[in-house]
mmCIF file of C-alpha atoms in Angstrom:
data_model
loop_
_atom_site.group_PDB
_atom_site.id
_atom_site.type_symbol
_atom_site.label_atom_id
_atom_site.label_comp_id
_atom_site.label_asym_id
_atom_site.label_seq_id
_atom_site.Cartn_x
_atom_site.Cartn_y
_atom_site.Cartn_z
ATOM 1 C CA MET A 1 250.242 278.603 196.064
ATOM 2 C CA SER A 2 253.071 280.616 197.855
ATOM 3 C CA ASP A 3 252.681 283.270 200.686
ATOM 4 C CA VAL A 4 253.703 285.777 198.042
ATOM 5 C CA GLU A 5 251.048 284.569 195.579
ATOM 6 C CA ILE A 6 248.352 284.786 198.347
ATOM 7 C CA LEU A 7 249.419 288.359 199.141
ATOM 8 C CA GLU A 8 249.346 289.285 195.486
ATOM 9 C CA GLY A 9 245.881 287.809 195.094
ATOM 10 C CA ASP A 10 244.850 289.886 198.027
ATOM 11 C CA LEU A 11 246.239 293.139 196.562
ATOM 12 C CA ARG A 12 244.311 292.370 193.383
ATOM 13 C CA THR A 13 241.110 292.035 195.424
ATOM 14 C CA ALA A 14 241.652 295.107 197.478
ATOM 15 C CA SER A 15 242.512 297.239 194.545
ATOM 16 C CA THR A 16 239.318 296.091 192.800
ATOM 17 C CA ILE A 17 237.315 297.196 196.189
ATOM 18 C CA ILE A 18 239.043 300.595 196.413
ATOM 19 C CA GLU A 19 238.237 301.304 192.760
ATOM 20 C CA TRP A 20 234.680 300.348 193.016
ATOM 21 C CA GLU A 21 234.109 302.282 196.390
ATOM 22 C CA PHE A 22 235.833 305.453 195.247
ATOM 23 C CA GLY A 23 235.652 305.428 191.476
ATOM 24 C CA ASP A 24 239.603 305.892 191.655
ATOM 25 C CA ILE A 25 241.771 304.629 188.893
ATOM 26 C CA ILE A 26 245.147 306.063 190.019
ATOM 27 C CA GLY A 27 245.509 304.681 193.600
ATOM 28 C CA HIS A 28 247.503 301.649 194.797
ATOM 29 C CA VAL A 29 247.500 299.234 197.484
ATOM 30 C CA GLY A 30 250.795 297.774 198.959
ATOM 31 C CA VAL A 31 252.160 295.163 201.350
ATOM 32 C CA ARG A 32 255.349 294.087 203.075
ATOM 33 C CA LEU A 33 256.904 291.105 201.399
ATOM 34 C CA PRO A 34 257.666 287.863 203.763
ATOM 35 C CA GLY A 35 261.148 287.954 205.486
ATOM 36 C CA GLY A 36 261.561 291.626 204.741
ATOM 37 C CA ALA A 37 262.058 290.857 201.232
ATOM 38 C CA GLY A 38 260.691 294.342 199.862
ATOM 39 C CA ILE A 39 257.235 295.569 199.191
ATOM 40 C CA ALA A 40 254.644 294.549 196.708
ATOM 41 C CA VAL A 41 252.364 297.168 195.318
ATOM 42 C CA LYS A 42 249.296 296.844 192.894
ATOM 43 C CA LEU A 43 248.086 299.818 191.091
ATOM 44 C CA LEU A 44 244.296 300.115 190.268
ATOM 45 C CA ARG A 45 245.120 300.770 186.507
ATOM 46 C CA VAL A 46 247.134 298.303 184.096
ATOM 47 C CA ALA A 47 250.415 299.230 183.062
ATOM 48 C CA GLN A 48 251.552 301.299 180.235
ATOM 49 C CA GLU A 49 254.171 298.849 179.303
ATOM 50 C CA ASP A 50 251.863 295.796 179.147
ATOM 51 C CA ARG A 51 248.284 296.711 179.037
ATOM 52 C CA ASP A 52 247.286 292.962 179.241
ATOM 53 C CA GLN A 53 249.048 292.689 182.737
ATOM 54 C CA ASP A 54 248.176 293.979 186.233
ATOM 55 C CA TRP A 55 250.480 296.754 186.960
ATOM 56 C CA LEU A 56 251.806 294.871 190.023
ATOM 57 C CA MET A 57 255.663 295.083 191.009
ATOM 58 C CA HIS A 58 257.998 294.168 193.821
ATOM 59 C CA PHE A 59 260.692 297.094 194.970
ATOM 60 C CA ASP A 60 262.986 297.136 197.675
ATOM 61 C CA PHE A 61 262.955 299.643 200.690
ATOM 62 C CA ASP A 62 265.062 302.207 198.377
ATOM 63 C CA GLY A 63 262.666 302.233 195.872
ATOM 64 C CA ASN A 64 264.543 299.779 193.429
ATOM 65 C CA LYS A 65 262.367 297.435 191.240
ATOM 66 C CA LEU A 66 262.877 293.784 191.798
ATOM 67 C CA SER A 67 260.277 292.021 189.875
ATOM 68 C CA GLY A 68 256.910 292.156 188.247
ATOM 69 C CA THR A 69 254.945 294.152 185.755
ATOM 70 C CA GLY A 70 255.021 298.200 185.349
ATOM 71 C CA THR A 71 257.320 300.662 186.622
ATOM 72 C CA VAL A 72 257.788 301.465 190.484
ATOM 73 C CA PRO A 73 255.050 304.035 191.231
ATOM 74 C CA GLY A 74 256.354 307.871 191.756
ATOM 75 C CA GLU A 75 254.797 307.680 195.082
ATOM 76 C CA ALA A 76 256.905 304.636 196.349
ATOM 77 C CA PRO A 77 257.987 306.811 199.301
ATOM 78 C CA ILE A 78 254.548 306.429 200.909
ATOM 79 C CA TYR A 79 255.223 302.923 201.246
ATOM 80 C CA THR A 80 258.909 302.785 201.871
ATOM 81 C CA GLN A 81 259.001 305.423 204.700
ATOM 82 C CA ILE A 82 255.868 304.511 206.372
ATOM 83 C CA PHE A 83 256.915 300.923 206.518
ATOM 84 C CA LYS A 84 260.410 301.872 207.916
ATOM 85 C CA ALA A 85 258.708 304.387 210.563
ATOM 86 C CA ARG A 86 255.698 302.002 211.521
ATOM 87 C CA PRO A 87 257.014 298.190 211.985
ATOM 88 C CA ASP A 88 253.480 297.471 213.364
ATOM 89 C CA VAL A 89 252.120 298.365 209.704
ATOM 90 C CA ASN A 90 252.123 295.562 207.005
ATOM 91 C CA SER A 91 249.763 297.086 204.443
ATOM 92 C CA ILE A 92 249.099 300.721 203.076
ATOM 93 C CA VAL A 93 246.336 302.091 200.896
ATOM 94 C CA HIS A 94 246.867 305.355 198.967
ATOM 95 C CA ALA A 95 243.563 306.442 197.111
ATOM 96 C CA HIS A 96 242.076 309.681 196.165
ATOM 97 C CA ALA A 97 238.768 309.664 198.338
ATOM 98 C CA PRO A 98 236.460 312.646 197.494
ATOM 99 C CA MET A 99 234.636 313.433 200.489
ATOM 100 C CA SER A 100 237.659 312.975 202.619
ATOM 101 C CA ILE A 101 239.470 315.583 200.323
ATOM 102 C CA VAL A 102 236.482 317.913 200.827
ATOM 103 C CA LEU A 103 236.719 317.758 204.701
ATOM 104 C CA GLY A 104 240.395 318.107 204.500
ATOM 105 C CA LEU A 105 240.084 321.193 202.363
ATOM 106 C CA ALA A 106 237.828 322.723 204.984
ATOM 107 C CA GLY A 107 240.337 321.604 207.833
ATOM 108 C CA ILE A 108 237.862 319.236 209.475
ATOM 109 C CA PRO A 109 239.504 315.860 210.362
ATOM 110 C CA VAL A 110 237.591 312.511 209.878
ATOM 111 C CA SER A 111 236.515 311.474 213.382
ATOM 112 C CA PRO A 112 234.757 308.803 215.279
ATOM 113 C CA VAL A 113 231.235 309.992 215.046
ATOM 114 C CA HIS A 114 229.501 306.662 214.430
ATOM 115 C CA PHE A 115 230.117 303.010 215.450
ATOM 116 C CA GLN A 116 232.028 301.884 212.591
ATOM 117 C CA SER A 117 234.448 305.157 212.517
ATOM 118 C CA ALA A 118 235.248 304.023 216.314
ATOM 119 C CA ARG A 119 237.991 301.879 214.714
ATOM 120 C CA PHE A 120 240.021 304.937 214.353
ATOM 121 C CA GLY A 121 240.449 305.678 217.843
ATOM 122 C CA GLY A 122 240.283 309.506 217.564
ATOM 123 C CA GLU A 123 240.610 312.319 214.764
ATOM 124 C CA LEU A 124 242.769 311.363 211.811
ATOM 125 C CA PRO A 125 245.402 313.986 210.965
ATOM 126 C CA ILE A 126 245.596 315.866 208.136
ATOM 127 C CA PHE A 127 248.882 316.376 206.083
ATOM 128 C CA PRO A 128 248.733 320.176 205.235
ATOM 129 C CA MET A 129 250.376 320.361 201.941
ATOM 130 C CA PRO A 130 248.821 318.894 198.787
ATOM 131 C CA SER A 131 251.999 316.883 198.068
ATOM 132 C CA TYR A 132 252.708 314.317 195.528
ATOM 133 C CA VAL A 133 254.931 312.164 197.846
ATOM 134 C CA SER A 134 257.445 311.278 195.634
ATOM 135 C CA GLU A 135 260.594 312.185 197.413
ATOM 136 C CA VAL A 136 261.999 310.460 200.543
ATOM 137 C CA ALA A 137 261.761 313.467 202.644
ATOM 138 C CA ASP A 138 258.140 313.999 201.755
ATOM 139 C CA GLY A 139 257.571 310.370 202.610
ATOM 140 C CA ASP A 140 259.287 310.822 206.096
ATOM 141 C CA ALA A 141 257.165 314.038 206.777
ATOM 142 C CA LEU A 142 253.928 312.005 205.882
ATOM 143 C CA ALA A 143 254.979 309.297 208.140
ATOM 144 C CA GLU A 144 255.716 311.809 211.129
ATOM 145 C CA ALA A 145 252.279 313.277 210.421
ATOM 146 C CA LEU A 146 250.707 310.060 210.425
ATOM 147 C CA GLY A 147 252.261 308.997 213.754
ATOM 148 C CA ASP A 148 250.431 306.001 215.244
ATOM 149 C CA ALA A 149 247.056 306.654 213.568
ATOM 150 C CA SER A 150 245.450 304.289 211.039
ATOM 151 C CA GLY A 151 244.814 306.980 208.312
ATOM 152 C CA ILE A 152 245.719 310.611 207.165
ATOM 153 C CA THR A 153 244.428 312.943 204.696
ATOM 154 C CA ILE A 154 246.805 314.434 202.235
ATOM 155 C CA ASN A 155 245.175 317.970 201.827
ATOM 156 C CA GLY A 156 243.747 318.632 198.417
ATOM 157 C CA HIS A 157 245.047 315.211 197.310
ATOM 158 C CA GLY A 158 243.698 311.987 198.819
ATOM 159 C CA ILE A 159 244.299 309.752 201.741
ATOM 160 C CA VAL A 160 246.576 307.031 203.031
ATOM 161 C CA THR A 161 245.501 304.369 205.349
ATOM 162 C CA VAL A 162 247.500 301.394 207.133
ATOM 163 C CA GLY A 163 246.711 298.198 208.888
ATOM 164 C CA THR A 164 248.464 295.162 210.095
ATOM 165 C CA SER A 165 246.877 293.396 206.865
ATOM 166 C CA ILE A 166 245.617 294.191 203.469
ATOM 167 C CA ASP A 167 242.252 293.587 204.723
ATOM 168 C CA GLN A 168 242.456 296.097 207.496
ATOM 169 C CA ALA A 169 244.053 298.806 205.705
ATOM 170 C CA CYS A 170 241.451 298.504 202.816
ATOM 171 C CA LEU A 171 238.739 298.589 205.656
ATOM 172 C CA ASN A 172 240.216 301.698 207.170
ATOM 173 C CA ALA A 173 240.236 303.289 203.733
ATOM 174 C CA ILE A 174 236.434 302.282 203.107
ATOM 175 C CA TYR A 175 235.475 303.442 206.519
ATOM 176 C CA MET A 176 237.444 306.803 206.275
ATOM 177 C CA GLU A 177 235.598 307.752 203.470
ATOM 178 C CA ARG A 178 232.292 306.768 204.323
ATOM 179 C CA THR A 179 232.564 308.735 207.778
ATOM 180 C CA ALA A 180 233.686 311.617 205.759
ATOM 181 C CA LYS A 181 230.360 311.253 203.926
ATOM 182 C CA ILE A 182 228.408 310.861 207.153
ATOM 183 C CA GLN A 183 230.240 313.926 208.648
ATOM 184 C CA HIS A 184 229.664 316.110 205.488
ATOM 185 C CA ALA A 185 226.037 315.178 205.274
ATOM 186 C CA ALA A 186 225.447 315.735 209.088
ATOM 187 C CA MET A 187 227.054 319.015 208.796
ATOM 188 C CA LEU A 188 224.396 320.147 206.469
ATOM 189 C CA VAL A 189 221.760 319.601 208.897
ATOM 190 C CA GLY A 190 223.415 321.394 211.902
ATOM 191 C CA PHE A 191 226.135 318.728 213.216
ATOM 192 C CA ARG A 192 229.035 320.652 214.778
ATOM 193 C CA GLY A 193 231.071 317.543 216.058
ATOM 194 C CA VAL A 194 230.443 314.889 218.952
ATOM 195 C CA SER A 195 231.412 315.399 222.472
ATOM 196 C CA GLU A 196 234.589 313.636 224.274
ATOM 197 C CA GLU A 197 231.840 311.531 226.021
ATOM 198 C CA PHE A 198 230.111 310.552 222.985
ATOM 199 C CA GLN A 199 233.472 309.443 221.311
ATOM 200 C CA GLY A 200 234.480 307.537 224.414
ATOM 201 C CA MET A 201 230.996 305.802 224.488
ATOM 202 C CA LEU A 202 231.536 304.820 220.831
ATOM 203 C CA LEU A 203 234.957 303.338 221.642
ATOM 204 C CA GLU A 204 233.838 301.485 224.685
ATOM 205 C CA ASN A 205 231.150 300.016 222.655
ATOM 206 C CA ARG A 206 233.412 298.952 220.006
ATOM 207 C CA LYS A 207 235.989 297.247 222.422
ATOM 208 C CA LYS A 208 233.132 295.331 223.813
ATOM 209 C CA VAL A 209 231.992 293.959 220.394
ATOM 210 C CA ALA A 210 235.898 293.285 219.904
ATOM 211 C CA GLU A 211 236.016 291.214 223.022
ATOM 212 C CA ARG A 212 233.160 288.937 222.161
#
């Protein structure tokens, strides 16, 4: 099995996990192809062109299709522009995570409030406009708003998470939404955020676990 085939298998697994976690059938997961050959993206739903095949295609960094099944997604600039801006990122997830959207509409960033969300290192940004990121300029603006964070909420739309691998980007998406659910539930019983000291302890404890 080639490296590309392994990556495509991982994309299929990740897209199934995201669909199961979020009940989302219109998101997608992408990865850089080896050697700078382009980008592979797996959509969560099947392609209209061939409903017996996974919607999985390769395209270049200008959004031109190289191979595979289905058309290039309209939101290809999410991938092309973030990959250009973030050489440390090898995989990206875009999904329509309900509770993350809820917090975004309220102007509340997903934050490290429990041990598993310490992976984010700080508050995750909110992209203020409910953009369908179909233009290069929109992708550039999203990448700029993301900065060096591992995830961002597109207000009124969904989330984008990134990682050094498909596994990491997928886990960041899962924990971003789970953290949003925890924050929302906690706010119903009076939670108003954690102190910098509390966040610092979370980050320090996570660092200790990572060093084991």
